[in-house]
Structures are given as C-alpha cells and as structure tokens.
Tab-separated table of C-alpha atoms and ligand atoms in Angstrom:
chain	number	residue	atom	x	y	z
D	38	MET	CA	89.904	181.774	158.765
D	39	ALA	CA	91.902	178.932	160.360
D	40	GLN	CA	92.932	176.095	158.064
D	41	LEU	CA	91.347	172.678	158.662
D	42	LYS	CA	93.627	169.716	159.353
D	43	LEU	CA	94.417	167.164	156.637
D	44	PRO	CA	93.523	164.584	155.478
D	45	LEU	CA	90.077	165.702	154.266
D	46	THR	CA	87.799	163.296	152.386
D	47	VAL	CA	85.224	164.936	150.125
D	48	LEU	CA	82.433	163.742	147.845
D	49	GLY	CA	82.363	165.694	144.555
D	50	ILE	CA	79.376	166.026	142.209
D	51	GLU	CA	79.467	167.307	138.614
D	52	THR	CA	76.291	167.905	136.562
D	53	SER	CA	76.896	171.167	134.676
D	54	CYS	CA	76.652	169.817	131.126
D	55	ASP	CA	76.218	166.329	129.671
D	56	GLU	CA	78.293	164.203	132.055
D	57	THR	CA	76.818	163.026	135.356
D	58	ALA	CA	79.744	162.378	137.695
D	59	ALA	CA	80.545	161.576	141.322
D	60	ALA	CA	83.958	161.048	142.924
D	61	ILE	CA	85.613	160.734	146.320
D	62	VAL	CA	88.908	162.560	146.790
D	63	ARG	CA	91.148	162.614	149.852
D	64	LEU	CA	93.395	165.644	150.248
D	65	CYS	CA	96.471	164.555	152.248
D	66	PRO	CA	99.402	166.701	153.451
D	67	ASP	CA	101.726	165.399	150.734
D	68	LYS	CA	99.401	164.065	148.027
D	69	VAL	CA	95.929	163.831	146.561
D	70	GLU	CA	94.189	160.441	146.524
D	71	VAL	CA	91.359	159.873	144.067
D	72	LEU	CA	89.514	157.071	145.876
D	73	SER	CA	86.820	156.748	143.220
D	74	ASP	CA	85.786	158.524	140.049
D	75	ARG	CA	82.521	157.633	138.276
D	76	ILE	CA	81.255	159.259	135.078
D	77	ALA	CA	78.080	158.540	133.106
D	78	SER	CA	78.145	160.219	129.710
D	79	GLN	CA	74.929	161.294	127.985
D	80	THR	CA	76.353	161.368	124.458
D	81	GLU	CA	73.789	158.868	123.161
D	82	ALA	CA	70.821	160.694	124.694
D	83	HIS	CA	71.697	163.866	122.747
D	84	ALA	CA	72.958	162.234	119.535
D	85	LEU	CA	69.669	162.662	117.637
D	86	TYR	CA	69.630	166.418	118.196
D	87	GLY	CA	73.132	167.421	117.103
D	88	GLY	CA	73.971	169.094	120.424
D	89	VAL	CA	73.266	168.992	124.152
D	90	VAL	CA	69.547	169.532	124.918
D	91	PRO	CA	69.358	171.139	128.396
D	92	GLU	CA	66.066	169.511	129.438
D	93	ILE	CA	67.239	166.027	128.407
D	94	ALA	CA	70.517	166.637	130.240
D	95	ALA	CA	68.752	167.715	133.456
D	96	ARG	CA	66.425	164.691	133.391
D	97	ALA	CA	69.332	162.309	132.832
D	98	HIS	CA	71.191	163.854	135.805
D	99	VAL	CA	68.090	163.333	137.991
D	100	GLU	CA	67.834	159.686	136.906
D	101	ARG	CA	71.491	158.805	137.361
D	102	LEU	CA	73.039	160.924	140.070
D	103	ASP	CA	71.884	159.044	143.197
D	104	GLY	CA	73.069	155.709	141.802
D	105	LEU	CA	76.422	157.173	140.763
D	106	ILE	CA	77.008	158.624	144.232
D	107	ARG	CA	76.287	155.210	145.756
D	108	LEU	CA	78.759	153.598	143.323
D	109	ALA	CA	81.439	156.223	144.002
D	110	MET	CA	81.072	155.632	147.752
D	111	SER	CA	81.257	151.849	147.452
D	112	ASP	CA	84.216	152.006	145.005
D	113	ALA	CA	86.041	154.161	147.551
D	114	ARG	CA	84.920	151.947	150.457
D	115	VAL	CA	83.686	154.934	152.411
D	116	VAL	CA	80.475	155.539	154.372
D	117	TRP	CA	78.845	158.896	155.138
D	118	ASP	CA	80.717	159.168	158.451
D	119	ASP	CA	84.056	159.020	156.579
D	120	LEU	CA	83.285	162.250	154.693
D	121	GLU	CA	84.388	165.711	155.843
D	122	GLY	CA	82.469	167.625	153.161
D	123	VAL	CA	80.291	167.500	150.060
D	124	ALA	CA	81.151	169.561	146.976
D	125	ALA	CA	79.102	170.222	143.854
D	126	THR	CA	79.459	172.365	140.771
D	127	ALA	CA	77.336	175.451	141.463
D	128	GLY	CA	77.974	177.010	138.021
D	129	PRO	CA	78.623	178.019	135.334
D	130	GLY	CA	76.664	175.595	133.185
D	131	LEU	CA	73.227	174.503	132.030
D	132	ILE	CA	71.145	175.702	134.948
D	133	GLY	CA	68.795	172.692	135.171
D	134	GLY	CA	71.710	170.305	135.491
D	135	VAL	CA	73.591	172.525	137.943
D	136	MET	CA	70.468	172.676	140.143
D	137	VAL	CA	70.200	168.876	140.192
D	138	GLY	CA	73.784	168.428	141.442
D	139	LEU	CA	73.767	171.354	143.845
D	140	SER	CA	70.385	170.423	145.381
D	141	THR	CA	71.579	166.861	145.900
D	142	ALA	CA	74.726	168.142	147.626
D	143	LYS	CA	72.602	170.446	149.813
D	144	ALA	CA	70.368	167.553	150.839
D	145	ILE	CA	73.403	165.441	151.785
D	146	ALA	CA	74.987	168.364	153.654
D	147	LEU	CA	71.781	168.968	155.611
D	148	GLY	CA	71.032	165.301	156.240
D	149	ARG	CA	74.545	164.345	157.303
D	150	ASN	CA	75.507	167.675	158.898
D	151	LEU	CA	78.450	168.153	156.521
D	152	PRO	CA	79.953	171.393	155.186
D	153	LEU	CA	78.728	172.286	151.665
D	154	LEU	CA	81.284	173.422	149.089
D	155	ALA	CA	79.816	175.293	146.089
D	156	VAL	CA	82.461	174.917	143.393
D	157	ASN	CA	82.988	177.015	140.273
D	158	HIS	CA	83.274	174.486	137.430
D	159	LEU	CA	86.067	176.544	135.847
D	160	GLU	CA	87.995	176.437	139.111
D	161	GLY	CA	87.626	172.647	138.998
D	162	HIS	CA	89.337	172.638	135.595
D	163	ALA	CA	91.929	175.162	136.802
D	164	LEU	CA	92.932	172.904	139.725
D	165	SER	CA	92.581	169.586	137.817
D	166	PRO	CA	96.328	169.174	137.112
D	167	ARG	CA	96.864	169.053	140.892
D	168	LEU	CA	94.901	165.769	141.019
D	169	SER	CA	97.823	163.840	139.621
D	170	GLY	CA	100.764	165.245	141.434
D	171	ASP	CA	103.000	168.049	142.244
D	172	VAL	CA	101.691	171.195	140.558
D	173	PRO	CA	102.313	173.966	143.098
D	174	PHE	CA	100.902	177.503	142.829
D	175	PRO	CA	101.479	179.795	141.034
D	176	TYR	CA	101.095	178.755	137.410
D	177	LEU	CA	99.919	180.045	134.075
D	178	LEU	CA	96.770	178.259	132.903
D	179	LEU	CA	95.335	177.895	129.431
D	180	LEU	CA	91.734	176.816	129.982
D	181	VAL	CA	90.267	175.337	126.805
D	182	SER	CA	86.795	173.815	127.070
D	183	GLY	CA	83.430	173.731	125.331
D	184	GLY	CA	82.495	177.161	126.665
D	185	HIS	CA	85.811	178.862	127.451
D	186	CYS	CA	89.227	179.734	126.075
D	187	GLN	CA	91.236	181.838	128.501
D	188	PHE	CA	94.716	182.500	129.842
D	189	ILE	CA	94.596	182.724	133.642
D	190	ALA	CA	97.348	183.464	136.139
D	191	VAL	CA	96.551	181.003	138.940
D	192	GLU	CA	98.297	182.614	141.903
D	193	ALA	CA	96.745	180.643	144.771
D	194	LEU	CA	93.458	179.025	145.689
D	195	GLY	CA	90.791	181.632	144.879
D	196	ARG	CA	93.256	184.074	143.257
D	197	TYR	CA	92.741	183.938	139.487
D	198	HIS	CA	93.622	186.712	137.062
D	199	ARG	CA	92.453	186.559	133.496
D	200	LEU	CA	95.149	187.671	131.065
D	201	GLY	CA	93.279	187.167	127.810
D	202	SER	CA	90.457	185.185	126.257
D	203	THR	CA	88.565	184.427	123.088
D	204	ILE	CA	86.484	187.343	121.873
D	205	ASP	CA	83.907	185.064	120.229
D	206	ASP	CA	83.646	181.246	120.126
D	207	ALA	CA	85.309	178.929	122.623
D	208	VAL	CA	87.829	176.593	121.070
D	209	GLY	CA	85.839	173.454	122.024
D	210	GLU	CA	82.787	175.018	120.406
D	211	ALA	CA	84.840	175.508	117.221
D	212	PHE	CA	85.786	171.796	117.277
D	213	ASP	CA	82.125	170.838	117.807
D	214	LYS	CA	80.859	173.105	115.007
D	215	THR	CA	83.564	171.858	112.645
D	216	ALA	CA	82.476	168.269	113.349
D	217	LYS	CA	78.843	169.171	112.688
D	218	LEU	CA	79.658	170.991	109.421
D	219	LEU	CA	81.570	167.933	108.223
D	220	GLY	CA	78.863	165.457	109.256
D	221	LEU	CA	80.945	163.911	112.049
D	222	ALA	CA	79.152	162.604	115.137
D	223	ALA	CA	79.367	164.110	118.631
D	224	PRO	CA	81.524	164.476	120.632
D	225	GLY	CA	83.076	166.777	118.041
D	226	GLY	CA	86.558	167.246	119.484
D	227	PRO	CA	87.681	163.607	119.644
D	228	ASN	CA	86.090	162.829	116.256
D	229	VAL	CA	87.798	165.767	114.544
D	230	GLU	CA	91.084	164.649	116.125
D	231	ARG	CA	90.558	161.068	114.884
D	232	ALA	CA	89.741	162.206	111.332
D	233	ALA	CA	92.699	164.624	111.340
D	234	LYS	CA	95.104	161.707	111.792
D	235	GLU	CA	94.262	160.573	108.250
D	236	GLY	CA	94.469	164.051	106.718
D	237	ASP	CA	97.082	166.472	105.345
D	238	PRO	CA	97.161	169.786	107.258
D	239	HIS	CA	98.610	171.662	104.254
D	240	VAL	CA	95.859	171.005	101.710
D	241	VAL	CA	93.194	173.432	102.944
D	242	ASP	CA	94.293	176.999	103.596
D	243	LEU	CA	92.618	178.238	106.801
D	244	PRO	CA	93.134	181.604	108.571
D	245	ARG	CA	94.864	182.170	111.931
D	246	PRO	CA	92.683	185.060	113.244
D	247	LEU	CA	94.248	187.751	115.492
D	248	LEU	CA	97.746	186.255	115.251
D	249	ASP	CA	98.981	189.432	113.587
D	250	ARG	CA	97.716	191.560	116.498
D	251	PRO	CA	99.434	192.071	119.849
D	252	GLY	CA	97.798	190.849	123.043
D	253	LEU	CA	96.355	187.587	124.272
D	254	ASP	CA	92.846	187.777	122.902
D	255	MET	CA	91.864	185.019	120.493
D	256	SER	CA	89.133	184.471	117.903
D	257	PHE	CA	87.768	181.265	116.405
D	258	SER	CA	84.572	182.275	114.627
D	259	GLY	CA	86.376	183.227	111.369
D	260	LEU	CA	88.006	179.825	111.384
D	261	LYS	CA	84.603	178.172	111.613
D	262	THR	CA	83.329	180.238	108.653
D	263	ALA	CA	86.387	179.202	106.627
D	264	VAL	CA	85.690	175.544	107.477
D	265	ARG	CA	82.103	175.982	106.257
D	266	ARG	CA	83.392	177.429	102.971
D	267	ALA	CA	85.938	174.639	102.512
D	268	ALA	CA	83.291	172.015	103.268
D	269	GLY	CA	81.004	173.433	100.569
D	270	GLU	CA	83.671	173.877	97.885
D	271	ARG	CA	83.740	170.328	96.602
D	272	MET	CA	82.437	166.846	97.292
D	273	LEU	CA	82.952	165.884	100.904
D	274	THR	CA	84.826	162.604	100.512
D	275	ASP	CA	86.463	160.942	103.513
D	276	ARG	CA	89.793	162.218	102.197
D	277	ARG	CA	88.555	165.814	101.931
D	278	ARG	CA	86.938	165.609	105.374
D	279	ALA	CA	90.191	164.365	106.892
D	280	ASP	CA	92.180	167.148	105.165
D	281	ILE	CA	89.810	169.816	106.515
D	282	CYS	CA	90.019	168.324	110.036
D	283	ALA	CA	93.831	168.207	109.888
D	284	SER	CA	93.997	171.797	108.609
D	285	PHE	CA	91.527	173.008	111.242
D	286	GLN	CA	93.384	171.281	114.086
D	287	SER	CA	96.673	172.660	112.877
D	288	ALA	CA	95.249	176.221	112.673
D	289	VAL	CA	93.935	175.927	116.253
D	290	ALA	CA	97.292	174.581	117.460
D	291	ASP	CA	99.165	177.432	115.690
D	292	ILE	CA	96.926	180.054	117.309
D	293	LEU	CA	97.114	178.552	120.796
D	294	ALA	CA	100.868	177.887	120.588
D	295	ALA	CA	101.667	181.450	119.458
D	296	LYS	CA	99.382	183.062	122.049
D	297	SER	CA	100.746	180.730	124.753
D	298	ALA	CA	104.305	181.865	123.961
D	299	ARG	CA	103.177	185.471	124.468
D	300	ALA	CA	101.282	184.597	127.647
D	301	MET	CA	104.369	182.863	129.062
D	302	ALA	CA	106.508	185.923	128.329
D	303	LEU	CA	103.998	188.137	130.161
D	304	PHE	CA	103.655	185.725	133.093
D	305	ALA	CA	107.432	185.294	133.463
D	306	SER	CA	107.928	189.056	133.514
D	307	ARG	CA	105.567	189.383	136.516
D	308	GLN	CA	106.096	186.235	138.519
D	309	LYS	CA	109.214	185.205	140.430
D	310	GLY	CA	110.465	181.630	140.730
D	311	SER	CA	110.500	178.751	138.283
D	312	PRO	CA	107.473	179.162	136.046
D	313	ARG	CA	104.942	176.493	135.060
D	314	PHE	CA	102.436	176.355	132.197
D	315	VAL	CA	99.316	174.232	132.554
D	316	VAL	CA	96.647	173.353	130.008
D	317	ALA	CA	93.263	172.072	131.203
D	318	GLY	CA	89.671	171.590	130.017
D	319	GLY	CA	88.198	169.230	127.422
D	320	VAL	CA	90.297	170.443	124.479
D	321	ALA	CA	93.463	169.753	126.513
D	322	ALA	CA	92.758	166.088	125.663
D	323	ASN	CA	93.886	166.826	122.100
D	324	GLY	CA	97.189	165.042	121.456
D	325	MET	CA	98.552	167.452	118.877
D	326	LEU	CA	97.740	170.464	121.024
D	327	ARG	CA	99.438	168.931	124.065
D	328	MET	CA	102.540	168.238	121.992
D	329	ARG	CA	102.692	171.785	120.593
D	330	LEU	CA	102.136	173.410	123.987
D	331	GLU	CA	104.749	171.219	125.639
D	332	ALA	CA	107.289	172.226	122.972
D	333	GLU	CA	106.367	175.901	123.437
D	334	SER	CA	106.809	175.573	127.224
D	335	ARG	CA	110.223	173.995	126.806
D	336	ARG	CA	111.295	176.835	124.504
D	337	ALA	CA	110.139	179.418	127.080
D	338	GLY	CA	111.814	177.626	130.016
D	339	PHE	CA	108.494	176.690	131.653
D	340	ALA	CA	107.644	173.348	133.270
D	341	PHE	CA	104.593	171.871	131.563
D	342	SER	CA	101.592	170.023	133.058
D	343	ALA	CA	98.421	168.647	131.539
D	344	PRO	CA	95.965	166.379	133.365
D	345	PRO	CA	95.567	162.805	132.108
D	346	LEU	CA	92.862	162.659	129.412
D	347	ARG	CA	90.182	161.458	131.843
D	348	TRP	CA	90.511	164.633	133.909
D	349	CYS	CA	90.638	167.029	130.952
D	350	THR	CA	86.967	166.551	130.099
D	351	ASP	CA	84.262	167.050	132.718
D	352	ASN	CA	84.622	164.885	135.826
D	353	ALA	CA	83.795	164.985	139.525
D	354	ALA	CA	87.316	164.336	140.845
D	355	MET	CA	88.321	167.921	139.981
D	356	ILE	CA	85.184	169.233	141.744
D	357	ALA	CA	85.930	167.140	144.844
D	358	LEU	CA	89.522	168.418	144.895
D	359	ALA	CA	88.461	172.077	144.536
D	360	GLY	CA	85.913	171.431	147.300
D	361	ALA	CA	88.536	169.841	149.551
D	362	GLU	CA	90.918	172.771	149.033
D	363	HIS	CA	88.156	175.244	149.942
D	364	LEU	CA	87.158	173.095	152.900
D	365	ARG	CA	90.729	173.235	154.160
D	366	ALA	CA	90.627	177.034	153.816
D	367	GLY	CA	87.269	177.217	155.618
D	368	ASN	CA	85.316	178.564	152.612
D	369	PHE	CA	82.004	176.799	153.182
D	370	ALA	CA	78.835	177.760	151.343
D	371	PRO	CA	75.512	178.494	153.083
D	372	LEU	CA	72.741	175.985	152.373
D	373	ASP	CA	70.783	178.600	150.412
D	374	VAL	CA	73.659	179.276	147.968
D	375	ALA	CA	72.206	179.718	144.467
D	376	ALA	CA	73.026	177.779	141.303
D	377	ARG	CA	74.568	180.101	138.693
D	378	ALA	CA	74.339	179.800	134.911
D	379	ARG	CA	77.194	182.311	134.608
D	380	TRP	CA	80.142	182.590	136.979
D	381	PRO	CA	83.426	184.013	135.677
D	382	LEU	CA	86.605	182.778	137.329
D	383	ASP	CA	87.957	186.319	137.450
D	384	PRO	CA	85.040	188.762	137.804
D	385	GLU	CA	87.421	191.698	137.961
D	386	ALA	CA	89.376	190.686	134.833
D	387	GLU	CA	93.019	190.933	135.820
D	388	PRO	CA	93.303	194.074	138.037
D	389	ALA	CA	96.700	192.893	139.302
D	390	TYR	CA	98.093	193.021	135.778
D	391	GLY	CA	96.989	196.551	135.033
D	392	GLY	CA	94.799	195.603	132.073
D	393	GLY	CA	91.317	196.981	131.602
D	394	LYS	CA	88.180	194.864	131.507
D	395	LYS	CA	88.979	193.693	128.013
D	396	GLY	CA	92.155	191.729	128.671
D	397	ALA	CA	95.823	192.509	129.182
D	398	LYS	CA	98.203	193.579	126.474
D	399	ALA	CA	101.174	191.336	126.003
I	288	KG4	O1	85.723	170.611	129.686
I	288	KG4	P1	84.691	169.952	128.859
I	288	KG4	O2	84.489	168.466	129.008
I	288	KG4	O3	83.283	170.615	129.088
I	288	KG4	C1	83.121	171.983	129.275
I	288	KG4	O4	83.308	172.434	130.425
I	288	KG4	O5	82.840	172.667	128.270
I	288	KG4	O6	85.039	170.298	127.343
I	288	KG4	C2	84.252	169.792	126.299
I	288	KG4	C3	84.874	170.252	124.998
I	288	KG4	C4	83.995	169.887	123.804
I	288	KG4	O7	83.859	171.031	122.990
I	288	KG4	C5	84.784	168.785	123.131
I	288	KG4	O8	84.572	168.712	121.737
I	288	KG4	C6	86.217	169.175	123.461
I	288	KG4	O9	86.141	169.612	124.801
I	288	KG4	N1	87.148	168.049	123.348
I	288	KG4	C7	88.155	167.996	122.460
I	288	KG4	C8	88.770	166.722	122.621
I	288	KG4	N2	88.097	166.046	123.611
I	288	KG4	C9	87.098	166.887	124.035
I	288	KG4	N3	88.607	168.886	121.562
I	288	KG4	C10	89.653	168.541	120.796
I	288	KG4	N4	90.279	167.335	120.869
I	288	KG4	C11	89.870	166.399	121.776
I	288	KG4	N5	90.483	165.223	121.852
I	289	ZN	ZN1	84.166	171.551	131.772
C-alpha cells in the first residue's frame, strides 16, 4: 500500500490496565513531536484491594477518558479537523478497559470520518524509544512490563521476532508480588526500587533461575518463592525489608544483564550494521536495571536506548506514535475490529531465527 505523506497528527488512547491516557503526536519527516500527553493513574482506586480490579479499572476509564481527550486536544491546541487519525490500544490487556478505549476511538473515527488505528499495546512499548529521538530500525528490544518479559528483534514496523521470554512470571509481576509480600504499597516496582536504595544486596542470598542454562528463556517464579521464604525467616524490620528489596533487585538485574548479553550476541550474529539495544516497558524505569543494561550494551558494542521514565510505564504517546506509523503505512483497522485480551507481538514466535515455538537457542 502507498505510504501517506508526513506530517501526520494522531490522537492516541490507552486504557488497557490502570492508567487512562490520551495524547496527540505528530509524526514529521525528521522527528516526532509529542504535542500533549495526559495520564490519569488509578493507583488510589485499587489501593484497598492489593492489585488492579478489572471492573473498577473499566469504570474509571469510562468516567475519565472523555475529559482526558478534551484536555489532550486543548494542551496540543488542535481541533478535530487537525487530526489525520485516531489510535487506541486494542489489546492485550484487561478486556473491559480495552473496550472502553477502542469503542471511544471507533466513535470518533465514525463521527469525524477519520482512519482508525487498532494498536497492539506491546507494539506501543516496542516503538516507545522512537518518541524521543533517533532510534532507527532494526534493534534488539528487551520488553519488561507487568505482563511481559521478552527479547524481540524489531526489524521494521510490524516485523517483530521473539527470541526468548519468561517461562512463568513477568518481571514486573515479580516486583509487584515482592512488594506485596513485604507489605509495601502499590505500585510495587517503584516502591521496591525506593526501599532497595537503603538496603544491602549481599545480605539475602537469592537464586538466579535459568542462568546456568543456555538460551534466552527466563524465569522469575522461583525468585518470588525465595523472597517469600526470606520474608518469613525473621522479623520484617525496615532494615530487613530494604535488604530483601536490594537483593531481589540485584538478582533481577543479574538475570536480565546476563540474558541481554546473550541476546546481543545472537542479534549481532544475524543482523548487519551498527547494532542497538533498547529496553522498554514499565520495569525499564528502574534505575539500577538501566545502568546495568547500558554497561552490558557498551561491552557488546551496541548503542543503548531507553525511553524517559514517563514513557516506560503505560502512556498514550506511544500508542499515538504506533498509530501514526501504521497510518503512514496505510494499515487502517475496520470499524468492527475486535478488542483482544490476548495479542502476542510475534504470533509465529521467531520463524526467521530458526527457533521452534518455544524460543530460540542462543
Ligand atoms: O508497562 P507497564 O506500565 O504496564 C504493563 O503494560 O504491564 O508496566 C507496569 C510494571 C509494574 O509491574 C510495575 O511494578 C513495574 O512496571 N515498574 C517498575 C518500576 N516502575 C514500574 N519495576 C521496577 N522498577 C521501577 N521503577
Ligand atoms: Zn504496558
């Protein structure tokens, strides 16, 4: 299909979990402009329940989304006629929330006669480093979020090959469960990171699962069990809590750094040109992890990119950008496109790398 001319200005909507977000992004020939970027977090609404409650999340999206879209448009000083498309997360995620965002985008598309872009939330994360500058394709991506932990070869828009992934818990989930076990409030990741700053990572001995095995698959559920054991061993003082957090964070960083080094070796052996390693998703906001991955990239001769913290966790700017890139390529969605609770980024699981369905060997 013929490419559309730039610039393209797109409204993005994100409602797949517990952030309601709307943003306006303009894709220009030589840069990306984020004209506005609004996020309303629901952390307080879920605090009582120790985790995200899907029904509460969906209701909060319904209550807030229209107002946020209006704010995003006025921040950006755009009116409906300035838009070339409307993009929304169409999955994966909590289905009630996804339906709220996608239905709103459909209504706007129908009412204003605009193309609809149905964006895979994981693709939003995968493209998020491109919001802030020059991150050309191809690159190796480590996607670390609340529901995913995967190495992906990002070859071009729409060409994603999974090289390896967690075989059990996502790494963000491990942060969240660790926080819960230690009595820390949500959101788990940032609170574990804060507590870890006061702790000693050498006091509590935690495992590094699957590090002794070849390949890029990872596992975090054993780590969570070890945290539970350590938490129950003796009185949970602030000191002890901080030591467990520091040890947990350091175990996660060791696992991800070692697997990233292997992933870079595999990627470099199959990709020509100067290689780049990118980390994205909520856990990419973790300062220690960013530092370790940057050092690992330097050692492997890879350029390193990570989005600014605001665009690591869920946001609508990344959805608007993914939408704008698909709009340029002419990949519009029909108005009856369905919301999807599950939607893998690479349904085939790395055919180009010769691995089976279970992940490539490195
Ligand atoms: O990408 P994201 O906002 O939502 C999903 O698509 O899942 O990721 C949320 C995850 C949560 O598990 C949260 O605890 C984790 O990212 N996270 C962090 C940090 N900030 C958020 N994990 C570790 N350190 C952080 N600073
Ligand atoms: Zn996300």
